[in-house]
Amino acid sequence: MIDHVRDLTSVREATDRLLDTAASWDNATLAEPSRLPGWSRGHVLAHLARNADALVNVLRGLPMYEDGATRDADIERDAGRPLDVQLADLRATAERFQAVCEEPAAWDRTVELRNGVTDSASRVPFRRWVEVALHHVDLDAGYELADLPEEFQLREIDFLADRWSGRPEVPPVTLRTPDGTDRGRTGGTEGAPVTVTGSLDELLGWLAGRGGKGAALVAEGGPLPQLPPL
């Protein structure tokens, strides 16, 4: 059962952590590269602000973004702003998102995100938590996948495993931690089954295309599968 109220608390906590990190920078630090190819830290913060606005649109029954080109142009437009402007925008948009989520609503309704993807409204706060948490890691500022709360790691592993399930280009995969605990299955039905073993943060990094993309994982039954881009 998804608890959107609890997830909203986690979103606020994750946002505060990210803001604390960014508040220690200067404009030069903001302009340095992030871990995302072609994006500075300023691009990441701009994306997070615009994503908050986009999820407000989703909850109000509006298109998430006008279109992909406009989304990209807005991030590029905002990426080079001074640090104080970036922080103010991120705080304001985060508060708008929280405020909309606190309005009375039918949380079991279906909402539409990008590219025709649909989901329960109750999962939107978790989706925002994912954005804030993973992009905090992308800032390359000392916050790593291993620092993410265990609850988040487990839920995001489940979410991403479900996303890759049924993909014909991915063989059947069992996800396992070093203590022998199975953490789920993913992939399609064709090819030799592969067991991938690693810590929660290593499994999450591989599924999310981050953290070395599986360099520390152990694959049995075949090579570590190459996952398509998210």
mmCIF file of C-alpha atoms in Angstrom:
data_model
loop_
_atom_site.group_PDB
_atom_site.id
_atom_site.type_symbol
_atom_site.label_atom_id
_atom_site.label_comp_id
_atom_site.label_asym_id
_atom_site.label_seq_id
_atom_site.Cartn_x
_atom_site.Cartn_y
_atom_site.Cartn_z
ATOM 1 C CA MET A 1 0.000 0.000 0.000
ATOM 2 C CA ILE A 2 1.465 3.345 -1.065
ATOM 3 C CA ASP A 3 1.491 5.951 1.698
ATOM 4 C CA HIS A 4 1.714 9.245 -0.181
ATOM 5 C CA VAL A 5 1.657 11.278 3.042
ATOM 6 C CA ARG A 6 4.705 9.447 4.359
ATOM 7 C CA ASP A 7 6.404 9.813 0.991
ATOM 8 C CA LEU A 8 5.802 13.556 1.089
ATOM 9 C CA THR A 9 7.730 13.720 4.361
ATOM 10 C CA SER A 10 10.574 11.846 2.686
ATOM 11 C CA VAL A 11 10.475 14.262 -0.261
ATOM 12 C CA ARG A 12 10.819 17.230 2.074
ATOM 13 C CA GLU A 13 13.701 15.612 3.944
ATOM 14 C CA ALA A 14 15.496 14.726 0.708
ATOM 15 C CA THR A 15 14.975 18.253 -0.637
ATOM 16 C CA ASP A 16 16.375 19.785 2.550
ATOM 17 C CA ARG A 17 19.463 17.565 2.294
ATOM 18 C CA LEU A 18 20.050 18.608 -1.290
ATOM 19 C CA LEU A 19 19.545 22.289 -0.507
ATOM 20 C CA ASP A 20 22.001 22.055 2.386
ATOM 21 C CA THR A 21 24.573 20.631 -0.022
ATOM 22 C CA ALA A 22 24.049 23.268 -2.686
ATOM 23 C CA ALA A 23 23.918 26.156 -0.210
ATOM 24 C CA SER A 24 27.586 25.578 0.614
ATOM 25 C CA TRP A 25 28.673 26.291 -2.979
ATOM 26 C CA ASP A 26 29.564 29.433 -4.873
ATOM 27 C CA ASN A 27 28.711 30.241 -8.483
ATOM 28 C CA ALA A 28 31.889 28.600 -9.772
ATOM 29 C CA THR A 29 31.066 25.341 -7.997
ATOM 30 C CA LEU A 30 27.551 25.440 -9.424
ATOM 31 C CA ALA A 31 28.979 25.649 -12.935
ATOM 32 C CA GLU A 32 31.161 22.548 -12.523
ATOM 33 C CA PRO A 33 30.195 19.314 -14.298
ATOM 34 C CA SER A 34 27.734 16.932 -12.674
ATOM 35 C CA ARG A 35 27.885 13.178 -13.191
ATOM 36 C CA LEU A 36 25.314 13.450 -15.967
ATOM 37 C CA PRO A 37 26.959 13.785 -19.393
ATOM 38 C CA GLY A 38 26.694 17.317 -20.738
ATOM 39 C CA TRP A 39 25.075 18.704 -17.602
ATOM 40 C CA SER A 40 26.571 21.034 -15.038
ATOM 41 C CA ARG A 41 25.353 21.091 -11.461
ATOM 42 C CA GLY A 42 23.302 24.088 -12.548
ATOM 43 C CA HIS A 43 21.519 21.921 -15.108
ATOM 44 C CA VAL A 44 20.625 19.407 -12.381
ATOM 45 C CA LEU A 45 19.168 22.060 -10.077
ATOM 46 C CA ALA A 46 17.265 23.653 -12.955
ATOM 47 C CA HIS A 47 15.843 20.270 -13.919
ATOM 48 C CA LEU A 48 14.699 19.599 -10.354
ATOM 49 C CA ALA A 49 12.887 22.932 -10.178
ATOM 50 C CA ARG A 50 11.170 22.402 -13.515
ATOM 51 C CA ASN A 51 10.316 18.795 -12.571
ATOM 52 C CA ALA A 52 8.507 20.016 -9.459
ATOM 53 C CA ASP A 53 6.404 22.318 -11.642
ATOM 54 C CA ALA A 54 5.801 19.464 -14.079
ATOM 55 C CA LEU A 55 4.530 17.154 -11.343
ATOM 56 C CA VAL A 56 2.203 19.902 -10.137
ATOM 57 C CA ASN A 57 0.817 19.919 -13.679
ATOM 58 C CA VAL A 58 0.350 16.148 -13.512
ATOM 59 C CA LEU A 59 -1.600 16.332 -10.269
ATOM 60 C CA ARG A 60 -3.800 19.087 -11.725
ATOM 61 C CA GLY A 61 -4.642 17.031 -14.798
ATOM 62 C CA LEU A 62 -2.491 19.096 -17.168
ATOM 63 C CA PRO A 63 0.241 17.888 -19.544
ATOM 64 C CA MET A 64 3.438 17.262 -17.606
ATOM 65 C CA TYR A 65 5.490 19.303 -20.096
ATOM 66 C CA GLU A 66 4.400 21.261 -23.139
ATOM 67 C CA ASP A 67 6.693 18.994 -25.173
ATOM 68 C CA GLY A 68 10.152 17.489 -24.969
ATOM 69 C CA ALA A 69 11.853 20.342 -26.768
ATOM 70 C CA THR A 70 10.358 22.924 -24.420
ATOM 71 C CA ARG A 71 11.394 20.864 -21.392
ATOM 72 C CA ASP A 72 14.989 20.715 -22.601
ATOM 73 C CA ALA A 73 15.028 24.402 -23.538
ATOM 74 C CA ASP A 74 13.739 25.435 -20.106
ATOM 75 C CA ILE A 75 16.494 23.469 -18.355
ATOM 76 C CA GLU A 76 19.145 24.966 -20.625
ATOM 77 C CA ARG A 77 17.722 28.452 -20.065
ATOM 78 C CA ASP A 78 17.837 28.117 -16.282
ATOM 79 C CA ALA A 79 21.095 26.192 -15.884
ATOM 80 C CA GLY A 80 23.394 29.225 -15.871
ATOM 81 C CA ARG A 81 21.573 31.285 -13.259
ATOM 82 C CA PRO A 82 23.440 32.436 -10.143
ATOM 83 C CA LEU A 83 23.354 30.153 -7.136
ATOM 84 C CA ASP A 84 21.004 32.325 -5.075
ATOM 85 C CA VAL A 85 18.455 32.345 -7.914
ATOM 86 C CA GLN A 86 18.735 28.586 -8.368
ATOM 87 C CA LEU A 87 18.218 27.921 -4.663
ATOM 88 C CA ALA A 88 15.257 30.290 -4.417
ATOM 89 C CA ASP A 89 13.605 28.644 -7.432
ATOM 90 C CA LEU A 90 14.193 25.150 -6.085
ATOM 91 C CA ARG A 91 12.758 26.078 -2.685
ATOM 92 C CA ALA A 92 9.710 27.794 -4.187
ATOM 93 C CA THR A 93 8.876 25.004 -6.610
ATOM 94 C CA ALA A 94 9.359 22.376 -3.900
ATOM 95 C CA GLU A 95 6.921 24.237 -1.672
ATOM 96 C CA ARG A 96 4.390 24.485 -4.504
ATOM 97 C CA PHE A 97 4.624 20.750 -5.033
ATOM 98 C CA GLN A 98 4.145 20.060 -1.330
ATOM 99 C CA ALA A 99 1.187 22.438 -1.161
ATOM 100 C CA VAL A 100 -0.610 20.809 -4.105
ATOM 101 C CA CYS A 101 -0.009 17.372 -2.587
ATOM 102 C CA GLU A 102 -1.598 18.499 0.658
ATOM 103 C CA GLU A 103 -4.838 19.527 -1.063
ATOM 104 C CA PRO A 104 -7.807 17.142 -0.730
ATOM 105 C CA ALA A 105 -7.717 14.782 -3.700
ATOM 106 C CA ALA A 106 -8.617 11.327 -4.952
ATOM 107 C CA TRP A 107 -5.213 9.726 -4.576
ATOM 108 C CA ASP A 108 -6.339 6.487 -6.206
ATOM 109 C CA ARG A 109 -6.995 8.232 -9.526
ATOM 110 C CA THR A 110 -4.812 7.601 -12.573
ATOM 111 C CA VAL A 111 -2.614 10.434 -13.815
ATOM 112 C CA GLU A 112 -0.565 10.800 -16.991
ATOM 113 C CA LEU A 113 3.144 11.599 -17.012
ATOM 114 C CA ARG A 114 5.523 11.917 -19.981
ATOM 115 C CA ASN A 115 5.232 9.947 -23.193
ATOM 116 C CA GLY A 116 1.848 8.512 -22.314
ATOM 117 C CA VAL A 117 3.056 6.841 -19.108
ATOM 118 C CA THR A 118 0.292 6.537 -16.524
ATOM 119 C CA ASP A 119 0.409 5.847 -12.801
ATOM 120 C CA SER A 120 -1.597 6.223 -9.628
ATOM 121 C CA ALA A 121 -1.585 9.756 -8.230
ATOM 122 C CA SER A 122 -0.495 8.216 -4.945
ATOM 123 C CA ARG A 123 2.860 7.273 -6.490
ATOM 124 C CA VAL A 124 3.691 10.814 -7.650
ATOM 125 C CA PRO A 125 5.323 11.813 -4.321
ATOM 126 C CA PHE A 126 7.589 8.759 -4.550
ATOM 127 C CA ARG A 127 8.482 9.700 -8.118
ATOM 128 C CA ARG A 128 9.486 13.136 -6.857
ATOM 129 C CA TRP A 129 11.542 11.515 -4.083
ATOM 130 C CA VAL A 130 13.358 9.517 -6.762
ATOM 131 C CA GLU A 131 14.134 12.664 -8.721
ATOM 132 C CA VAL A 132 15.520 14.535 -5.724
ATOM 133 C CA ALA A 133 17.453 11.608 -4.239
ATOM 134 C CA LEU A 134 19.141 10.312 -7.387
ATOM 135 C CA HIS A 135 19.934 13.767 -8.712
ATOM 136 C CA HIS A 136 21.521 14.634 -5.355
ATOM 137 C CA VAL A 137 23.932 11.787 -6.096
ATOM 138 C CA ASP A 138 24.365 13.111 -9.650
ATOM 139 C CA LEU A 139 25.643 16.422 -8.257
ATOM 140 C CA ASP A 140 28.942 14.662 -7.399
ATOM 141 C CA ALA A 141 29.154 16.552 -4.126
ATOM 142 C CA GLY A 142 29.781 13.830 -1.555
ATOM 143 C CA TYR A 143 26.318 12.266 -1.388
ATOM 144 C CA GLU A 144 26.417 8.717 -2.750
ATOM 145 C CA LEU A 145 24.015 5.881 -3.517
ATOM 146 C CA ALA A 146 25.120 4.178 -0.294
ATOM 147 C CA ASP A 147 23.906 7.250 1.652
ATOM 148 C CA LEU A 148 20.330 6.837 0.425
ATOM 149 C CA PRO A 149 17.855 5.470 2.991
ATOM 150 C CA GLU A 150 17.440 1.689 2.820
ATOM 151 C CA GLU A 151 13.692 2.061 2.297
ATOM 152 C CA PHE A 152 14.372 4.176 -0.758
ATOM 153 C CA GLN A 153 16.949 1.749 -2.130
ATOM 154 C CA LEU A 154 14.586 -1.227 -1.779
ATOM 155 C CA ARG A 155 11.602 0.554 -3.303
ATOM 156 C CA GLU A 156 13.553 1.982 -6.202
ATOM 157 C CA ILE A 157 15.131 -1.408 -6.918
ATOM 158 C CA ASP A 158 11.617 -2.883 -7.047
ATOM 159 C CA PHE A 159 10.410 -0.046 -9.283
ATOM 160 C CA LEU A 160 13.294 -0.333 -11.735
ATOM 161 C CA ALA A 161 13.193 -4.138 -11.759
ATOM 162 C CA ASP A 162 9.549 -3.884 -12.784
ATOM 163 C CA ARG A 163 10.506 -1.371 -15.462
ATOM 164 C CA TRP A 164 12.980 -3.777 -17.057
ATOM 165 C CA SER A 165 10.685 -6.814 -16.724
ATOM 166 C CA GLY A 166 9.553 -8.260 -20.017
ATOM 167 C CA ARG A 167 12.249 -6.520 -22.043
ATOM 168 C CA PRO A 168 13.369 -9.020 -24.697
ATOM 169 C CA GLU A 169 16.873 -7.537 -24.905
ATOM 170 C CA VAL A 170 17.485 -8.319 -21.207
ATOM 171 C CA PRO A 171 17.830 -11.980 -20.148
ATOM 172 C CA PRO A 172 16.050 -13.304 -17.040
ATOM 173 C CA VAL A 173 17.835 -11.777 -14.046
ATOM 174 C CA THR A 174 17.644 -12.589 -10.344
ATOM 175 C CA LEU A 175 18.785 -9.763 -8.076
ATOM 176 C CA ARG A 176 20.553 -10.925 -4.928
ATOM 177 C CA THR A 177 22.417 -9.360 -2.000
ATOM 178 C CA PRO A 178 25.629 -10.911 -0.630
ATOM 179 C CA ASP A 179 23.758 -12.541 2.281
ATOM 180 C CA GLY A 180 21.860 -14.673 -0.249
ATOM 181 C CA THR A 181 18.596 -12.728 -0.104
ATOM 182 C CA ASP A 182 16.756 -12.511 -3.421
ATOM 183 C CA ARG A 183 15.652 -8.941 -4.059
ATOM 184 C CA GLY A 184 13.505 -9.583 -7.069
ATOM 185 C CA ARG A 185 13.643 -10.573 -10.698
ATOM 186 C CA THR A 186 13.730 -8.605 -13.895
ATOM 187 C CA GLY A 187 14.411 -8.964 -17.593
ATOM 188 C CA GLY A 188 12.635 -10.999 -20.221
ATOM 189 C CA THR A 189 12.160 -14.704 -20.778
ATOM 190 C CA GLU A 190 14.742 -15.390 -23.496
ATOM 191 C CA GLY A 191 18.359 -16.326 -22.891
ATOM 192 C CA ALA A 192 20.284 -17.967 -20.066
ATOM 193 C CA PRO A 193 19.191 -16.856 -16.580
ATOM 194 C CA VAL A 194 21.705 -14.653 -14.802
ATOM 195 C CA THR A 195 22.020 -14.011 -11.062
ATOM 196 C CA VAL A 196 23.409 -10.589 -10.210
ATOM 197 C CA THR A 197 24.760 -10.194 -6.671
ATOM 198 C CA GLY A 198 25.733 -6.992 -4.902
ATOM 199 C CA SER A 199 24.833 -4.582 -2.140
ATOM 200 C CA LEU A 200 21.614 -2.595 -2.386
ATOM 201 C CA ASP A 201 23.412 0.534 -3.565
ATOM 202 C CA GLU A 202 25.332 -1.459 -6.195
ATOM 203 C CA LEU A 203 22.160 -3.104 -7.493
ATOM 204 C CA LEU A 204 20.397 0.250 -7.545
ATOM 205 C CA GLY A 205 23.296 1.889 -9.358
ATOM 206 C CA TRP A 206 23.238 -0.772 -12.060
ATOM 207 C CA LEU A 207 19.475 -0.628 -12.561
ATOM 208 C CA ALA A 208 19.514 3.183 -12.619
ATOM 209 C CA GLY A 209 22.607 3.513 -14.830
ATOM 210 C CA ARG A 210 24.669 5.101 -12.063
ATOM 211 C CA GLY A 211 27.451 4.335 -9.601
ATOM 212 C CA GLY A 212 29.811 2.543 -11.947
ATOM 213 C CA LYS A 213 26.916 0.813 -13.733
ATOM 214 C CA GLY A 214 27.532 -2.531 -12.105
ATOM 215 C CA ALA A 215 31.329 -2.630 -11.953
ATOM 216 C CA ALA A 216 31.252 -4.086 -8.413
ATOM 217 C CA LEU A 217 28.497 -6.634 -9.104
ATOM 218 C CA VAL A 218 29.040 -10.382 -9.503
ATOM 219 C CA ALA A 219 27.148 -12.062 -12.342
ATOM 220 C CA GLU A 220 26.629 -15.842 -12.400
ATOM 221 C CA GLY A 221 25.252 -17.767 -15.364
ATOM 222 C CA GLY A 222 26.472 -15.247 -17.906
ATOM 223 C CA PRO A 223 27.948 -11.763 -18.279
ATOM 224 C CA LEU A 224 26.363 -8.802 -16.541
ATOM 225 C CA PRO A 225 23.509 -7.752 -18.876
ATOM 226 C CA GLN A 226 23.720 -4.363 -20.523
ATOM 227 C CA LEU A 227 20.562 -2.464 -19.688
ATOM 228 C CA PRO A 228 18.994 -0.058 -22.208
ATOM 229 C CA PRO A 229 19.066 3.662 -21.351
ATOM 230 C CA LEU A 230 16.349 4.807 -18.949
#
